[in-house]
Amino acid sequence: MPRYLFHIHLSGRISRDDHGAFHANDSQAVTNGRSIADKIAEDDRHRSVIVTVERAGGVVLARVTARRAMPPWQSASSKFEHAWRELSDLDVSQFRKAR
């Protein structure tokens, strides 16, 4: 059975998994990554968690969020917060086609 690593991205920090877990295939590993994210996101403060699922050899299979994930622009620690605020102030009327 191949070994998979599950790195946790939360609040601007990365917690790297050095031990990992064994799974029968990539699909089971990704499903486990989603379960890890779901468990962490049970605490509403951590709904923006991302879990990177990686084969022990270094191939990244997926970056998964919790099923109840918070969109990145709503997370207080998100890189997208500033850009989203700017977009919400944008006057979109200038982009509409004249009819």
Short mmCIF file of N, CA, C and O in Angstrom, two decimals:
data_model
loop_
_atom_site.label_atom_id
_atom_site.label_comp_id
_atom_site.label_asym_id
_atom_site.label_seq_id
_atom_site.Cartn_x
_atom_site.Cartn_y
_atom_site.Cartn_z
N MET A 1 0.84 -1.20 0.00
CA MET A 1 0.00 0.00 0.00
C MET A 1 0.88 1.25 0.00
O MET A 1 1.83 1.34 0.77
N PRO A 2 0.51 2.22 -0.83
CA PRO A 2 1.28 3.47 -0.86
C PRO A 2 1.01 4.35 0.36
O PRO A 2 -0.06 4.31 0.95
N ARG A 3 1.99 5.15 0.69
CA ARG A 3 1.89 6.08 1.82
C ARG A 3 1.56 7.47 1.28
O ARG A 3 2.09 7.91 0.27
N TYR A 4 0.67 8.15 1.98
CA TYR A 4 0.23 9.49 1.60
C TYR A 4 0.44 10.45 2.76
O TYR A 4 0.32 10.07 3.93
N LEU A 5 0.74 11.71 2.43
CA LEU A 5 0.95 12.75 3.42
C LEU A 5 -0.20 13.76 3.33
O LEU A 5 -0.72 14.02 2.24
N PHE A 6 -0.57 14.32 4.48
CA PHE A 6 -1.69 15.25 4.55
C PHE A 6 -1.24 16.53 5.23
O PHE A 6 -1.16 16.61 6.46
N HIS A 7 -0.91 17.54 4.44
CA HIS A 7 -0.41 18.81 4.94
C HIS A 7 -1.60 19.75 5.18
O HIS A 7 -2.47 19.89 4.32
N ILE A 8 -1.62 20.39 6.34
CA ILE A 8 -2.75 21.23 6.72
C ILE A 8 -2.37 22.71 6.61
O ILE A 8 -1.40 23.16 7.21
N HIS A 9 -3.16 23.46 5.83
CA HIS A 9 -2.97 24.90 5.65
C HIS A 9 -4.08 25.59 6.43
O HIS A 9 -5.26 25.42 6.12
N LEU A 10 -3.69 26.37 7.44
CA LEU A 10 -4.70 27.00 8.28
C LEU A 10 -4.14 28.30 8.86
O LEU A 10 -3.02 28.32 9.38
N SER A 11 -4.90 29.35 8.73
CA SER A 11 -4.54 30.67 9.29
C SER A 11 -3.15 31.13 8.84
O SER A 11 -2.36 31.63 9.64
N GLY A 12 -2.84 30.93 7.57
CA GLY A 12 -1.57 31.39 7.03
C GLY A 12 -0.38 30.52 7.39
O GLY A 12 0.75 30.86 7.09
N ARG A 13 -0.60 29.39 8.03
CA ARG A 13 0.48 28.48 8.41
C ARG A 13 0.28 27.11 7.77
O ARG A 13 -0.84 26.71 7.50
N ILE A 14 1.38 26.40 7.60
CA ILE A 14 1.32 25.05 7.05
C ILE A 14 1.87 24.09 8.09
O ILE A 14 2.99 24.25 8.58
N SER A 15 1.08 23.08 8.38
CA SER A 15 1.53 22.00 9.26
C SER A 15 1.83 20.81 8.37
O SER A 15 0.92 20.18 7.82
N ARG A 16 3.11 20.52 8.18
CA ARG A 16 3.53 19.44 7.27
C ARG A 16 3.47 18.10 7.96
O ARG A 16 3.88 17.95 9.10
N ASP A 17 2.91 17.14 7.26
CA ASP A 17 2.78 15.77 7.75
C ASP A 17 4.05 15.00 7.36
O ASP A 17 4.34 14.84 6.19
N ASP A 18 4.81 14.56 8.35
CA ASP A 18 6.04 13.82 8.07
C ASP A 18 5.85 12.31 8.15
O ASP A 18 6.73 11.56 7.75
N HIS A 19 4.71 11.88 8.69
CA HIS A 19 4.49 10.45 8.88
C HIS A 19 3.55 9.86 7.84
O HIS A 19 3.83 8.83 7.27
N GLY A 20 2.42 10.50 7.62
CA GLY A 20 1.46 10.05 6.64
C GLY A 20 0.65 8.85 7.08
O GLY A 20 0.67 8.46 8.24
N ALA A 21 -0.07 8.30 6.11
CA ALA A 21 -0.92 7.13 6.34
C ALA A 21 -0.95 6.30 5.07
O ALA A 21 -0.74 6.82 3.96
N PHE A 22 -1.21 5.03 5.22
CA PHE A 22 -1.27 4.12 4.08
C PHE A 22 -2.71 3.97 3.61
O PHE A 22 -3.63 3.83 4.43
N HIS A 23 -2.88 4.03 2.28
CA HIS A 23 -4.21 3.85 1.68
C HIS A 23 -4.05 2.96 0.44
O HIS A 23 -2.98 2.92 -0.17
N ALA A 24 -5.14 2.31 0.07
CA ALA A 24 -5.10 1.38 -1.07
C ALA A 24 -4.87 2.10 -2.39
O ALA A 24 -4.25 1.56 -3.30
N ASN A 25 -5.39 3.35 -2.51
CA ASN A 25 -5.26 4.07 -3.78
C ASN A 25 -5.41 5.57 -3.56
O ASN A 25 -5.73 6.03 -2.46
N ASP A 26 -5.20 6.33 -4.64
CA ASP A 26 -5.27 7.79 -4.58
C ASP A 26 -6.65 8.27 -4.13
O ASP A 26 -6.76 9.20 -3.35
N SER A 27 -7.69 7.64 -4.63
CA SER A 27 -9.05 8.05 -4.32
C SER A 27 -9.32 7.96 -2.81
O SER A 27 -9.91 8.88 -2.23
N GLN A 28 -8.90 6.88 -2.19
CA GLN A 28 -9.09 6.74 -0.74
C GLN A 28 -8.30 7.79 0.02
O GLN A 28 -8.76 8.32 1.03
N ALA A 29 -7.12 8.11 -0.47
CA ALA A 29 -6.30 9.13 0.19
C ALA A 29 -6.96 10.50 0.12
O ALA A 29 -6.99 11.24 1.11
N VAL A 30 -7.51 10.85 -1.04
CA VAL A 30 -8.18 12.14 -1.20
C VAL A 30 -9.43 12.19 -0.32
O VAL A 30 -9.71 13.21 0.32
N THR A 31 -10.16 11.09 -0.25
CA THR A 31 -11.34 11.02 0.62
C THR A 31 -10.93 11.22 2.07
O THR A 31 -11.60 11.93 2.83
N ASN A 32 -9.82 10.64 2.47
CA ASN A 32 -9.32 10.83 3.83
C ASN A 32 -8.91 12.28 4.06
O ASN A 32 -9.16 12.84 5.13
N GLY A 33 -8.30 12.92 3.07
CA GLY A 33 -7.94 14.33 3.17
C GLY A 33 -9.17 15.19 3.40
O GLY A 33 -9.15 16.11 4.23
N ARG A 34 -10.25 14.90 2.69
CA ARG A 34 -11.51 15.64 2.87
C ARG A 34 -12.05 15.42 4.29
O ARG A 34 -12.52 16.35 4.94
N SER A 35 -11.94 14.21 4.79
CA SER A 35 -12.41 13.91 6.15
C SER A 35 -11.61 14.69 7.20
O SER A 35 -12.16 15.18 8.18
N ILE A 36 -10.31 14.80 6.97
CA ILE A 36 -9.46 15.57 7.88
C ILE A 36 -9.91 17.03 7.88
O ILE A 36 -10.08 17.65 8.92
N ALA A 37 -10.13 17.58 6.68
CA ALA A 37 -10.58 18.98 6.57
C ALA A 37 -11.94 19.16 7.25
O ALA A 37 -12.15 20.15 7.97
N ASP A 38 -12.86 18.22 7.05
CA ASP A 38 -14.18 18.31 7.68
C ASP A 38 -14.07 18.31 9.19
O ASP A 38 -14.76 19.07 9.88
N LYS A 39 -13.20 17.46 9.74
CA LYS A 39 -13.03 17.37 11.18
C LYS A 39 -12.49 18.70 11.74
O LYS A 39 -12.98 19.20 12.76
N ILE A 40 -11.50 19.26 11.08
CA ILE A 40 -10.92 20.53 11.53
C ILE A 40 -11.96 21.65 11.45
O ILE A 40 -12.06 22.49 12.33
N ALA A 41 -12.77 21.65 10.38
CA ALA A 41 -13.74 22.71 10.15
C ALA A 41 -14.96 22.62 11.06
O ALA A 41 -15.82 23.51 11.02
N GLU A 42 -15.03 21.60 11.89
CA GLU A 42 -16.13 21.56 12.87
C GLU A 42 -16.07 22.77 13.78
O GLU A 42 -17.08 23.23 14.29
N ASP A 43 -14.87 23.27 13.99
CA ASP A 43 -14.69 24.53 14.72
C ASP A 43 -14.86 25.64 13.68
O ASP A 43 -14.06 25.75 12.74
N ASP A 44 -15.89 26.45 13.82
CA ASP A 44 -16.20 27.48 12.82
C ASP A 44 -15.04 28.43 12.53
O ASP A 44 -14.95 28.99 11.46
N ARG A 45 -14.14 28.59 13.49
CA ARG A 45 -12.99 29.48 13.26
C ARG A 45 -12.02 28.90 12.24
O ARG A 45 -11.15 29.59 11.74
N HIS A 46 -12.15 27.60 11.94
CA HIS A 46 -11.19 26.94 11.05
C HIS A 46 -11.85 26.42 9.76
O HIS A 46 -11.34 25.50 9.13
N ARG A 47 -12.93 27.06 9.36
CA ARG A 47 -13.63 26.61 8.15
C ARG A 47 -12.85 26.86 6.87
O ARG A 47 -13.16 26.31 5.83
N SER A 48 -11.80 27.67 6.93
CA SER A 48 -11.02 27.97 5.72
C SER A 48 -9.84 27.01 5.55
O SER A 48 -8.98 27.24 4.72
N VAL A 49 -9.84 25.92 6.29
CA VAL A 49 -8.73 24.95 6.22
C VAL A 49 -8.62 24.34 4.82
O VAL A 49 -9.61 24.14 4.13
N ILE A 50 -7.38 24.09 4.42
CA ILE A 50 -7.10 23.37 3.17
C ILE A 50 -6.14 22.24 3.52
O ILE A 50 -5.17 22.44 4.25
N VAL A 51 -6.42 21.04 3.00
CA VAL A 51 -5.55 19.89 3.22
C VAL A 51 -4.96 19.50 1.87
O VAL A 51 -5.69 19.24 0.91
N THR A 52 -3.63 19.49 1.80
CA THR A 52 -2.94 19.04 0.59
C THR A 52 -2.66 17.55 0.74
O THR A 52 -2.04 17.13 1.71
N VAL A 53 -3.12 16.78 -0.23
CA VAL A 53 -2.91 15.33 -0.22
C VAL A 53 -1.77 15.05 -1.19
O VAL A 53 -1.83 15.41 -2.36
N GLU A 54 -0.73 14.40 -0.69
CA GLU A 54 0.49 14.18 -1.46
C GLU A 54 0.93 12.73 -1.33
O GLU A 54 0.88 12.16 -0.24
N ARG A 55 1.36 12.14 -2.44
CA ARG A 55 2.00 10.81 -2.36
C ARG A 55 3.34 10.99 -1.68
O ARG A 55 3.98 12.04 -1.84
N ALA A 56 3.80 9.99 -0.96
CA ALA A 56 5.07 10.09 -0.23
C ALA A 56 6.23 10.47 -1.16
O ALA A 56 7.19 11.07 -0.71
N GLY A 57 6.13 10.20 -2.43
CA GLY A 57 7.18 10.55 -3.38
C GLY A 57 7.19 12.01 -3.78
O GLY A 57 8.08 12.46 -4.50
N GLY A 58 6.21 12.78 -3.34
CA GLY A 58 6.19 14.21 -3.63
C GLY A 58 5.16 14.67 -4.63
O GLY A 58 5.06 15.86 -4.91
N VAL A 59 4.35 13.77 -5.20
CA VAL A 59 3.34 14.16 -6.17
C VAL A 59 2.09 14.62 -5.43
O VAL A 59 1.51 13.88 -4.63
N VAL A 60 1.68 15.88 -5.67
CA VAL A 60 0.47 16.41 -5.05
C VAL A 60 -0.74 15.91 -5.84
O VAL A 60 -0.83 16.10 -7.05
N LEU A 61 -1.66 15.27 -5.11
CA LEU A 61 -2.87 14.74 -5.76
C LEU A 61 -4.02 15.73 -5.73
O LEU A 61 -4.78 15.84 -6.68
N ALA A 62 -4.16 16.42 -4.60
CA ALA A 62 -5.30 17.33 -4.46
C ALA A 62 -5.06 18.30 -3.32
O ALA A 62 -4.27 18.03 -2.41
N ARG A 63 -5.77 19.39 -3.41
CA ARG A 63 -5.89 20.34 -2.28
C ARG A 63 -7.37 20.42 -2.01
O ARG A 63 -8.13 20.92 -2.84
N VAL A 64 -7.78 19.92 -0.86
CA VAL A 64 -9.21 19.82 -0.57
C VAL A 64 -9.60 20.74 0.58
O VAL A 64 -8.80 21.04 1.47
N THR A 65 -10.85 21.19 0.53
CA THR A 65 -11.42 22.00 1.59
C THR A 65 -12.50 21.19 2.29
O THR A 65 -12.92 20.14 1.80
N ALA A 66 -12.96 21.69 3.40
CA ALA A 66 -14.06 21.04 4.11
C ALA A 66 -15.35 21.21 3.32
O ALA A 66 -15.49 22.15 2.54
N ARG A 67 -16.28 20.32 3.55
CA ARG A 67 -17.57 20.43 2.86
C ARG A 67 -18.28 21.73 3.22
O ARG A 67 -19.03 22.26 2.43
N ARG A 68 -18.05 22.23 4.41
CA ARG A 68 -18.66 23.50 4.82
C ARG A 68 -17.62 24.61 4.79
O ARG A 68 -17.58 25.48 5.65
N ALA A 69 -16.78 24.58 3.78
CA ALA A 69 -15.67 25.53 3.68
C ALA A 69 -16.16 26.96 3.55
O ALA A 69 -17.19 27.24 2.96
N MET A 70 -15.37 27.85 4.10
CA MET A 70 -15.62 29.28 3.98
C MET A 70 -14.90 29.76 2.72
O MET A 70 -13.73 29.44 2.53
N PRO A 71 -15.60 30.51 1.87
CA PRO A 71 -14.91 31.05 0.71
C PRO A 71 -13.69 31.86 1.15
O PRO A 71 -13.76 32.54 2.18
N PRO A 72 -12.59 31.78 0.41
CA PRO A 72 -11.35 32.42 0.84
C PRO A 72 -11.49 33.91 1.13
O PRO A 72 -10.84 34.43 2.01
N TRP A 73 -12.36 34.60 0.40
CA TRP A 73 -12.48 36.04 0.60
C TRP A 73 -13.22 36.38 1.88
O TRP A 73 -13.24 37.51 2.30
N GLN A 74 -13.83 35.39 2.54
CA GLN A 74 -14.51 35.65 3.81
C GLN A 74 -13.63 35.32 5.01
O GLN A 74 -13.97 35.60 6.13
N SER A 75 -12.50 34.70 4.75
CA SER A 75 -11.59 34.35 5.83
C SER A 75 -10.75 35.57 6.21
O SER A 75 -10.16 36.21 5.35
N ALA A 76 -10.70 35.85 7.51
CA ALA A 76 -9.97 37.03 7.97
C ALA A 76 -8.49 36.95 7.65
O ALA A 76 -7.82 37.97 7.49
N SER A 77 -7.94 35.74 7.52
CA SER A 77 -6.51 35.59 7.27
C SER A 77 -6.20 35.37 5.79
O SER A 77 -5.08 35.07 5.43
N SER A 78 -7.20 35.53 4.96
CA SER A 78 -7.04 35.21 3.54
C SER A 78 -6.27 36.28 2.78
O SER A 78 -6.40 37.47 3.02
N LYS A 79 -5.48 35.83 1.82
CA LYS A 79 -4.78 36.73 0.91
C LYS A 79 -5.78 37.44 0.00
O LYS A 79 -5.48 38.46 -0.58
N PHE A 80 -6.99 36.85 -0.15
CA PHE A 80 -7.98 37.37 -1.07
C PHE A 80 -8.83 38.48 -0.44
O PHE A 80 -9.56 39.16 -1.12
N GLU A 81 -8.76 38.63 0.87
CA GLU A 81 -9.65 39.56 1.56
C GLU A 81 -9.54 40.97 0.99
O GLU A 81 -10.55 41.60 0.68
N HIS A 82 -8.34 41.47 0.84
CA HIS A 82 -8.14 42.83 0.35
C HIS A 82 -8.69 42.98 -1.07
O HIS A 82 -9.41 43.93 -1.38
N ALA A 83 -8.37 42.05 -1.94
CA ALA A 83 -8.83 42.10 -3.33
C ALA A 83 -10.35 42.03 -3.40
O ALA A 83 -10.98 42.73 -4.21
N TRP A 84 -10.96 41.19 -2.57
CA TRP A 84 -12.41 41.06 -2.59
C TRP A 84 -13.07 42.38 -2.15
O TRP A 84 -14.05 42.81 -2.73
N ARG A 85 -12.52 43.01 -1.15
CA ARG A 85 -13.06 44.29 -0.69
C ARG A 85 -13.00 45.31 -1.82
O ARG A 85 -13.94 46.06 -2.05
N GLU A 86 -11.90 45.33 -2.56
CA GLU A 86 -11.76 46.27 -3.67
C GLU A 86 -12.78 45.97 -4.76
O GLU A 86 -13.36 46.88 -5.34
N LEU A 87 -13.01 44.70 -5.06
CA LEU A 87 -13.97 44.33 -6.10
C LEU A 87 -15.39 44.72 -5.71
O LEU A 87 -16.18 45.11 -6.56
N SER A 88 -15.72 44.63 -4.44
CA SER A 88 -17.07 44.96 -4.01
C SER A 88 -17.35 46.45 -4.18
O SER A 88 -18.49 46.87 -4.29
N ASP A 89 -16.32 47.28 -4.23
CA ASP A 89 -16.47 48.71 -4.42
C ASP A 89 -16.42 49.11 -5.90
O ASP A 89 -16.60 50.27 -6.24
N LEU A 90 -16.19 48.16 -6.77
CA LEU A 90 -16.01 48.43 -8.19
C LEU A 90 -17.34 48.82 -8.85
O LEU A 90 -18.37 48.19 -8.62
N ASP A 91 -17.32 49.83 -9.68
CA ASP A 91 -18.49 50.25 -10.43
C ASP A 91 -18.54 49.43 -11.73
O ASP A 91 -17.78 49.69 -12.66
N VAL A 92 -19.42 48.44 -11.77
CA VAL A 92 -19.47 47.54 -12.92
C VAL A 92 -20.23 48.12 -14.10
O VAL A 92 -20.20 47.56 -15.19
N SER A 93 -20.89 49.25 -13.91
CA SER A 93 -21.68 49.83 -15.00
C SER A 93 -20.79 50.16 -16.20
O SER A 93 -21.25 50.12 -17.34
N GLN A 94 -19.54 50.47 -15.98
CA GLN A 94 -18.64 50.82 -17.08
C GLN A 94 -18.30 49.63 -17.96
O GLN A 94 -17.82 49.78 -19.06
N PHE A 95 -18.59 48.41 -17.48
CA PHE A 95 -18.27 47.21 -18.24
C PHE A 95 -19.46 46.67 -19.02
O PHE A 95 -19.32 45.74 -19.79
N ARG A 96 -20.63 47.23 -18.81
CA ARG A 96 -21.83 46.75 -19.49
C ARG A 96 -21.82 47.23 -20.94
O ARG A 96 -21.44 48.36 -21.23
N LYS A 97 -22.31 46.36 -21.82
CA LYS A 97 -22.41 46.75 -23.23
C LYS A 97 -23.61 47.69 -23.42
O LYS A 97 -24.65 47.52 -22.82
N ALA A 98 -23.41 48.64 -24.31
CA ALA A 98 -24.52 49.52 -24.67
C ALA A 98 -25.48 48.74 -25.56
O ALA A 98 -25.07 47.98 -26.43
N ARG A 99 -26.75 48.93 -25.33
CA ARG A 99 -27.76 48.19 -26.13
C ARG A 99 -28.34 49.04 -27.20
O ARG A 99 -28.49 50.18 -27.17
#
